[in-house]
PDB file of C-alpha atoms and ligand atoms in Angstrom:
ATOM      1  CA  MET B   1      81.194 111.665 116.925  1.00 39.00           C
ATOM      2  CA  VAL B   2      78.279 109.285 117.406  1.00 42.00           C
ATOM      3  CA  SER B   3      75.016 110.525 115.990  1.00 44.00           C
ATOM      4  CA  ILE B   4      72.204 110.497 118.516  1.00 50.00           C
ATOM      5  CA  LEU B   5      69.728 110.146 115.675  1.00 57.00           C
ATOM      6  CA  ASN B   6      69.382 106.706 114.239  1.00 62.00           C
ATOM      7  CA  GLU B   7      70.339 107.791 110.732  1.00 73.00           C
ATOM      8  CA  PRO B   8      72.519 105.943 108.235  1.00 77.00           C
ATOM      9  CA  GLN B   9      75.921 107.403 107.453  1.00 86.00           C
ATOM     10  CA  PRO B  10      76.118 109.654 104.385  1.00 93.00           C
ATOM     11  CA  PRO B  11      77.461 107.885 101.255  1.00 93.00           C
ATOM     12  CA  HIS B  12      81.144 107.695 100.195  1.00 94.00           C
ATOM     13  CA  SER B  13      82.438 108.223 103.770  1.00 94.00           C
ATOM     14  CA  LEU B  14      81.451 111.876 103.436  1.00 97.00           C
ATOM     15  CA  ASP B  15      81.235 112.002 107.225  1.00 96.00           C
ATOM     16  CA  LEU B  16      85.034 112.052 107.193  1.00 97.00           C
ATOM     17  CA  VAL B  17      85.013 115.286 105.177  1.00 98.00           C
ATOM     18  CA  ILE B  18      82.203 116.734 107.289  1.00 98.00           C
ATOM     19  CA  ASP B  19      84.120 115.917 110.498  1.00 97.00           C
ATOM     20  CA  PHE B  20      87.252 117.513 109.051  1.00 98.00           C
ATOM     21  CA  VAL B  21      85.426 120.794 108.350  1.00 98.00           C
ATOM     22  CA  ASN B  22      83.844 120.670 111.811  1.00 97.00           C
ATOM     23  CA  THR B  23      87.245 120.524 113.533  1.00 98.00           C
ATOM     24  CA  LEU B  24      86.724 124.285 113.650  1.00 98.00           C
ATOM     25  CA  ASP B  25      83.715 125.116 115.782  1.00 96.00           C
ATOM     26  CA  VAL B  26      82.962 128.632 114.548  1.00 94.00           C
ATOM     27  CA  GLU B  27      80.391 129.301 117.253  1.00 91.00           C
ATOM     28  CA  GLU B  28      82.570 128.150 120.150  1.00 93.00           C
ATOM     29  CA  GLY B  29      85.761 129.472 118.578  1.00 94.00           C
ATOM     30  CA  THR B  30      87.567 126.151 119.181  1.00 97.00           C
ATOM     31  CA  ASP B  31      89.822 124.358 116.716  1.00 98.00           C
ATOM     32  CA  SER B  32      90.689 120.712 117.423  1.00 98.00           C
ATOM     33  CA  ILE B  33      93.503 120.721 114.823  1.00 98.00           C
ATOM     34  CA  GLU B  34      94.913 124.086 115.845  1.00 98.00           C
ATOM     35  CA  ARG B  35      98.528 122.831 116.023  1.00 98.00           C
ATOM     36  CA  PRO B  36     100.449 120.472 113.685  1.00 98.00           C
ATOM     37  CA  LYS B  37     100.574 117.824 116.455  1.00 98.00           C
ATOM     38  CA  MET B  38      96.807 117.980 116.876  1.00 98.00           C
ATOM     39  CA  LEU B  39      96.351 117.523 113.123  1.00 98.00           C
ATOM     40  CA  ALA B  40      98.754 114.545 113.162  1.00 98.00           C
ATOM     41  CA  ALA B  41      96.690 112.930 115.937  1.00 98.00           C
ATOM     42  CA  TRP B  42      93.396 113.636 114.106  1.00 98.00           C
ATOM     43  CA  LEU B  43      94.696 112.054 110.887  1.00 98.00           C
ATOM     44  CA  ALA B  44      96.238 109.081 112.721  1.00 98.00           C
ATOM     45  CA  GLU B  45      92.964 108.398 114.575  1.00 97.00           C
ATOM     46  CA  ARG B  46      91.266 108.060 111.201  1.00 97.00           C
ATOM     47  CA  GLU B  47      94.066 105.886 109.808  1.00 96.00           C
ATOM     48  CA  LEU B  48      94.988 108.494 107.209  1.00 97.00           C
ATOM     49  CA  LEU B  49      98.461 108.917 108.674  1.00 97.00           C
ATOM     50  CA  GLY B  50     100.730 106.523 110.579  1.00 96.00           C
ATOM     51  CA  HIS B  51     100.902 106.974 114.351  1.00 95.00           C
ATOM     52  CA  GLY B  52     103.870 109.154 115.252  1.00 93.00           C
ATOM     53  CA  GLU B  53     104.253 110.525 111.704  1.00 96.00           C
ATOM     54  CA  PRO B  54     104.973 114.243 111.945  1.00 95.00           C
ATOM     55  CA  VAL B  55     103.045 117.089 110.301  1.00 98.00           C
ATOM     56  CA  SER B  56     105.154 120.074 109.224  1.00 97.00           C
ATOM     57  CA  GLU B  57     104.074 123.700 109.718  1.00 98.00           C
ATOM     58  CA  GLY B  58     103.658 124.005 105.943  1.00 97.00           C
ATOM     59  CA  ASP B  59     101.458 120.908 105.728  1.00 97.00           C
ATOM     60  CA  HIS B  60      99.463 122.203 108.667  1.00 98.00           C
ATOM     61  CA  SER B  61      98.699 125.547 107.016  1.00 98.00           C
ATOM     62  CA  GLY B  62      97.835 123.641 103.824  1.00 98.00           C
ATOM     63  CA  ALA B  63      95.335 121.571 105.810  1.00 98.00           C
ATOM     64  CA  ILE B  64      93.698 124.677 107.270  1.00 98.00           C
ATOM     65  CA  ARG B  65      93.407 126.188 103.768  1.00 98.00           C
ATOM     66  CA  LEU B  66      91.863 122.950 102.524  1.00 98.00           C
ATOM     67  CA  ARG B  67      89.389 122.938 105.418  1.00 98.00           C
ATOM     68  CA  GLU B  68      88.215 126.462 104.668  1.00 98.00           C
ATOM     69  CA  ALA B  69      88.042 125.736 100.908  1.00 98.00           C
ATOM     70  CA  LEU B  70      85.803 122.745 101.668  1.00 98.00           C
ATOM     71  CA  ARG B  71      83.647 124.928 103.917  1.00 98.00           C
ATOM     72  CA  ALA B  72      83.353 127.492 101.097  1.00 98.00           C
ATOM     73  CA  LEU B  73      82.174 124.768  98.690  1.00 98.00           C
ATOM     74  CA  MET B  74      79.682 123.555 101.300  1.00 98.00           C
ATOM     75  CA  LEU B  75      78.359 127.122 101.540  1.00 98.00           C
ATOM     76  CA  THR B  76      78.052 127.148  97.738  1.00 97.00           C
ATOM     77  CA  ASN B  77      75.867 124.043  98.125  1.00 97.00           C
ATOM     78  CA  ASN B  78      73.782 126.190 100.464  1.00 97.00           C
ATOM     79  CA  GLY B  79      73.156 129.053  98.054  1.00 95.00           C
ATOM     80  CA  ARG B  80      76.367 131.088  98.131  1.00 94.00           C
ATOM     81  CA  PRO B  81      77.962 131.917  94.731  1.00 93.00           C
ATOM     82  CA  GLY B  82      80.693 129.543  93.513  1.00 91.00           C
ATOM     83  CA  ASP B  83      84.248 130.027  94.730  1.00 90.00           C
ATOM     84  CA  ASP B  84      87.100 129.766  92.195  1.00 94.00           C
ATOM     85  CA  GLY B  85      89.746 129.984  94.906  1.00 97.00           C
ATOM     86  CA  ALA B  86      88.222 127.038  96.742  1.00 97.00           C
ATOM     87  CA  VAL B  87      88.302 124.695  93.744  1.00 97.00           C
ATOM     88  CA  ARG B  88      91.873 125.766  92.935  1.00 98.00           C
ATOM     89  CA  GLU B  89      92.782 124.856  96.512  1.00 98.00           C
ATOM     90  CA  LEU B  90      91.310 121.363  96.099  1.00 98.00           C
ATOM     91  CA  GLU B  91      93.282 120.940  92.878  1.00 98.00           C
ATOM     92  CA  ARG B  92      96.460 121.993  94.673  1.00 98.00           C
ATOM     93  CA  VAL B  93      95.916 119.399  97.408  1.00 98.00           C
ATOM     94  CA  ALA B  94      95.136 116.706  94.805  1.00 98.00           C
ATOM     95  CA  ARG B  95      98.326 117.490  92.853  1.00 98.00           C
ATOM     96  CA  HIS B  96     100.475 117.684  95.969  1.00 97.00           C
ATOM     97  CA  GLY B  97      99.162 114.333  97.170  1.00 98.00           C
ATOM     98  CA  GLU B  98      99.587 112.823  93.682  1.00 98.00           C
ATOM     99  CA  LEU B  99      95.947 111.787  93.610  1.00 98.00           C
ATOM    100  CA  GLY B 100      95.588 109.394  90.699  1.00 97.00           C
ATOM    101  CA  VAL B 101      93.248 106.931  89.052  1.00 95.00           C
ATOM    102  CA  HIS B 102      93.942 103.251  89.688  1.00 93.00           C
ATOM    103  CA  PHE B 103      92.550 100.611  87.366  1.00 94.00           C
ATOM    104  CA  GLU B 104      92.137  97.097  88.706  1.00 92.00           C
ATOM    105  CA  PRO B 105      92.339  94.033  86.457  1.00 94.00           C
ATOM    106  CA  THR B 106      88.950  93.044  87.911  1.00 94.00           C
ATOM    107  CA  GLY B 107      87.366  95.960  86.094  1.00 94.00           C
ATOM    108  CA  THR B 108      87.057  98.491  88.881  1.00 92.00           C
ATOM    109  CA  VAL B 109      88.559 101.942  89.180  1.00 91.00           C
ATOM    110  CA  SER B 110      89.453 103.964  92.247  1.00 92.00           C
ATOM    111  CA  LEU B 111      91.130 107.205  93.233  1.00 95.00           C
ATOM    112  CA  ALA B 112      94.117 107.053  95.560  1.00 96.00           C
ATOM    113  CA  PRO B 113      97.016 109.324  96.498  1.00 97.00           C
ATOM    114  CA  ALA B 114     100.530 108.145  95.639  1.00 97.00           C
ATOM    115  CA  ALA B 115     102.231 110.599  98.018  1.00 97.00           C
ATOM    116  CA  ALA B 116     103.074 109.472 101.531  1.00 96.00           C
ATOM    117  CA  GLY B 117     102.669 111.434 104.754  1.00 97.00           C
ATOM    118  CA  THR B 118     100.386 114.424 105.251  1.00 98.00           C
ATOM    119  CA  ALA B 119     100.232 115.281 101.534  1.00 98.00           C
ATOM    120  CA  GLY B 120      98.746 111.846 100.839  1.00 98.00           C
ATOM    121  CA  ALA B 121      96.460 112.007 103.885  1.00 98.00           C
ATOM    122  CA  LEU B 122      94.967 115.354 102.831  1.00 98.00           C
ATOM    123  CA  ALA B 123      94.507 114.179  99.244  1.00 98.00           C
ATOM    124  CA  ARG B 124      92.665 111.118 100.579  1.00 98.00           C
ATOM    125  CA  LEU B 125      90.066 113.491 102.060  1.00 98.00           C
ATOM    126  CA  LEU B 126      89.220 114.488  98.484  1.00 98.00           C
ATOM    127  CA  VAL B 127      88.280 110.938  97.434  1.00 98.00           C
ATOM    128  CA  PRO B 128      84.792 111.116  99.061  1.00 98.00           C
ATOM    129  CA  VAL B 129      84.335 114.594  97.552  1.00 98.00           C
ATOM    130  CA  ALA B 130      85.148 113.328  94.041  1.00 97.00           C
ATOM    131  CA  SER B 131      82.832 110.304  94.420  1.00 96.00           C
ATOM    132  CA  ALA B 132      80.016 112.520  95.722  1.00 97.00           C
ATOM    133  CA  LEU B 133      80.503 115.022  92.878  1.00 96.00           C
ATOM    134  CA  ALA B 134      80.232 112.147  90.401  1.00 94.00           C
ATOM    135  CA  ASP B 135      76.781 111.056  91.645  1.00 94.00           C
ATOM    136  CA  ASP B 136      75.546 114.500  92.769  1.00 94.00           C
ATOM    137  CA  SER B 137      75.292 113.568  96.438  1.00 96.00           C
ATOM    138  CA  TRP B 138      77.872 116.339  97.035  1.00 97.00           C
ATOM    139  CA  ARG B 139      75.099 118.919  96.701  1.00 97.00           C
ATOM    140  CA  ARG B 140      73.670 117.606  99.961  1.00 97.00           C
ATOM    141  CA  VAL B 141      76.875 118.407 101.833  1.00 98.00           C
ATOM    142  CA  LYS B 142      76.319 121.904 103.203  1.00 98.00           C
ATOM    143  CA  ALA B 143      77.660 124.374 105.706  1.00 97.00           C
ATOM    144  CA  CYS B 144      75.019 126.054 107.880  1.00 97.00           C
ATOM    145  CA  ARG B 145      73.988 129.426 106.509  1.00 94.00           C
ATOM    146  CA  ALA B 146      74.153 131.129 109.922  1.00 93.00           C
ATOM    147  CA  PRO B 147      77.428 133.122 109.708  1.00 91.00           C
ATOM    148  CA  ASP B 148      78.261 132.513 113.371  1.00 93.00           C
ATOM    149  CA  CYS B 149      77.797 128.756 112.899  1.00 95.00           C
ATOM    150  CA  ASN B 150      78.849 127.414 109.442  1.00 95.00           C
ATOM    151  CA  TRP B 151      78.620 123.868 110.825  1.00 96.00           C
ATOM    152  CA  ALA B 152      78.980 121.213 108.106  1.00 97.00           C
ATOM    153  CA  PHE B 153      76.122 118.737 107.716  1.00 96.00           C
ATOM    154  CA  TYR B 154      74.560 116.272 105.305  1.00 96.00           C
ATOM    155  CA  ASP B 155      71.181 117.547 104.141  1.00 96.00           C
ATOM    156  CA  ARG B 156      68.757 114.606 104.256  1.00 93.00           C
ATOM    157  CA  SER B 157      65.658 116.607 103.353  1.00 91.00           C
ATOM    158  CA  ARG B 158      63.683 115.095 100.491  1.00 89.00           C
ATOM    159  CA  ASN B 159      64.026 118.086  98.153  1.00 92.00           C
ATOM    160  CA  ARG B 160      67.505 119.068  99.335  1.00 92.00           C
ATOM    161  CA  SER B 161      66.152 122.302 100.853  1.00 92.00           C
ATOM    162  CA  GLY B 162      67.952 122.217 104.198  1.00 94.00           C
ATOM    163  CA  VAL B 163      69.645 125.493 105.076  1.00 94.00           C
ATOM    164  CA  TRP B 164      70.442 125.224 108.797  1.00 94.00           C
ATOM    165  CA  CYS B 165      72.518 122.631 110.638  1.00 93.00           C
ATOM    166  CA  ASP B 166      69.671 122.529 113.137  1.00 87.00           C
ATOM    167  CA  MET B 167      66.383 124.258 112.453  1.00 76.00           C
ATOM    168  CA  ALA B 168      65.606 124.431 116.166  1.00 76.00           C
ATOM    169  CA  VAL B 169      68.826 126.303 116.907  1.00 81.00           C
ATOM    170  CA  CYS B 170      70.214 128.216 113.912  1.00 90.00           C
ATOM    171  CA  GLY B 171      66.950 128.466 111.963  1.00 80.00           C
ATOM    172  CA  ASN B 172      64.976 129.995 114.806  1.00 80.00           C
ATOM    173  CA  ARG B 173      67.803 132.187 116.021  1.00 75.00           C
ATOM    174  CA  THR B 174      68.217 133.701 112.553  1.00 70.00           C
ATOM    175  CA  LYS B 175      64.464 134.161 112.176  1.00 69.00           C
ATOM    176  CA  VAL B 176      64.258 136.017 115.483  1.00 70.00           C
ATOM    177  CA  ARG B 177      67.179 138.242 114.490  1.00 69.00           C
ATOM    178  CA  THR B 178      65.665 139.075 111.085  1.00 68.00           C
ATOM    179  CA  TYR B 179      62.352 139.820 112.774  1.00 64.00           C
ATOM    180  CA  ARG B 180      64.029 142.189 115.246  1.00 66.00           C
ATOM    181  CA  GLU B 181      66.017 143.947 112.523  1.00 67.00           C
ATOM    182  CA  ASN B 182      62.948 144.444 110.365  1.00 67.00           C
ATOM    183  CA  ALA B 183      60.472 145.263 113.138  1.00 63.00           C
ATOM    184  CA  PRO B 184      59.229 148.873 113.005  1.00 60.00           C
ATOM    185  CA  ARG B 185      60.424 151.081 115.836  1.00 56.00           C
ATOM    186  CA  GLU B 186      57.888 151.580 118.566  1.00 52.00           C
ATOM    187  CA  ARG B 187      56.203 154.979 118.496  1.00 46.00           C
ATOM    188  CA  ARG B 188      56.409 157.117 121.567  1.00 42.00           C
TER     189      ARG B 188
HETATM  190 ZN1   ZN S   1      74.039 126.190 112.334  1.00 86.11          ZN
END
């Protein structure tokens, strides 16, 4: 997706992780990786998987669990209590994809999955997460607090106080709802 705002990309290719979480549009009820074939195409488009490489049913359900675990962690970045299940899920994907540390003779270090196929592709999605956790930029990766939205976004506010994916849409909608719920009943 091309941003209409002239903003730089978030660091560590976090937009890849954000796009992955946003394959489910909670508000519209649409899922662009609903079937294994759709997931294979999504991963191939991003060069995480070879074109024509299949995704099994098991790998597909693993991907959906990973997506929702990432969303849960993004909600934690937006004020929700921490989620043990979500971090366990990330560890499972990392193990399954044989995510390991690679030391280069030039003195650099990187994370990369040793597993091929979907297991490796899913583990590769965790590389930006690990890099962002290391420098704290992960805390800016949030899921919108509106329960009927949960859209993933990178919070660019100066003091990291962003709560809504779009203040004009979710922020105002939620405010109006809270106002209605709390408004005193009219007297007759
Ligand atoms: Zn929203």
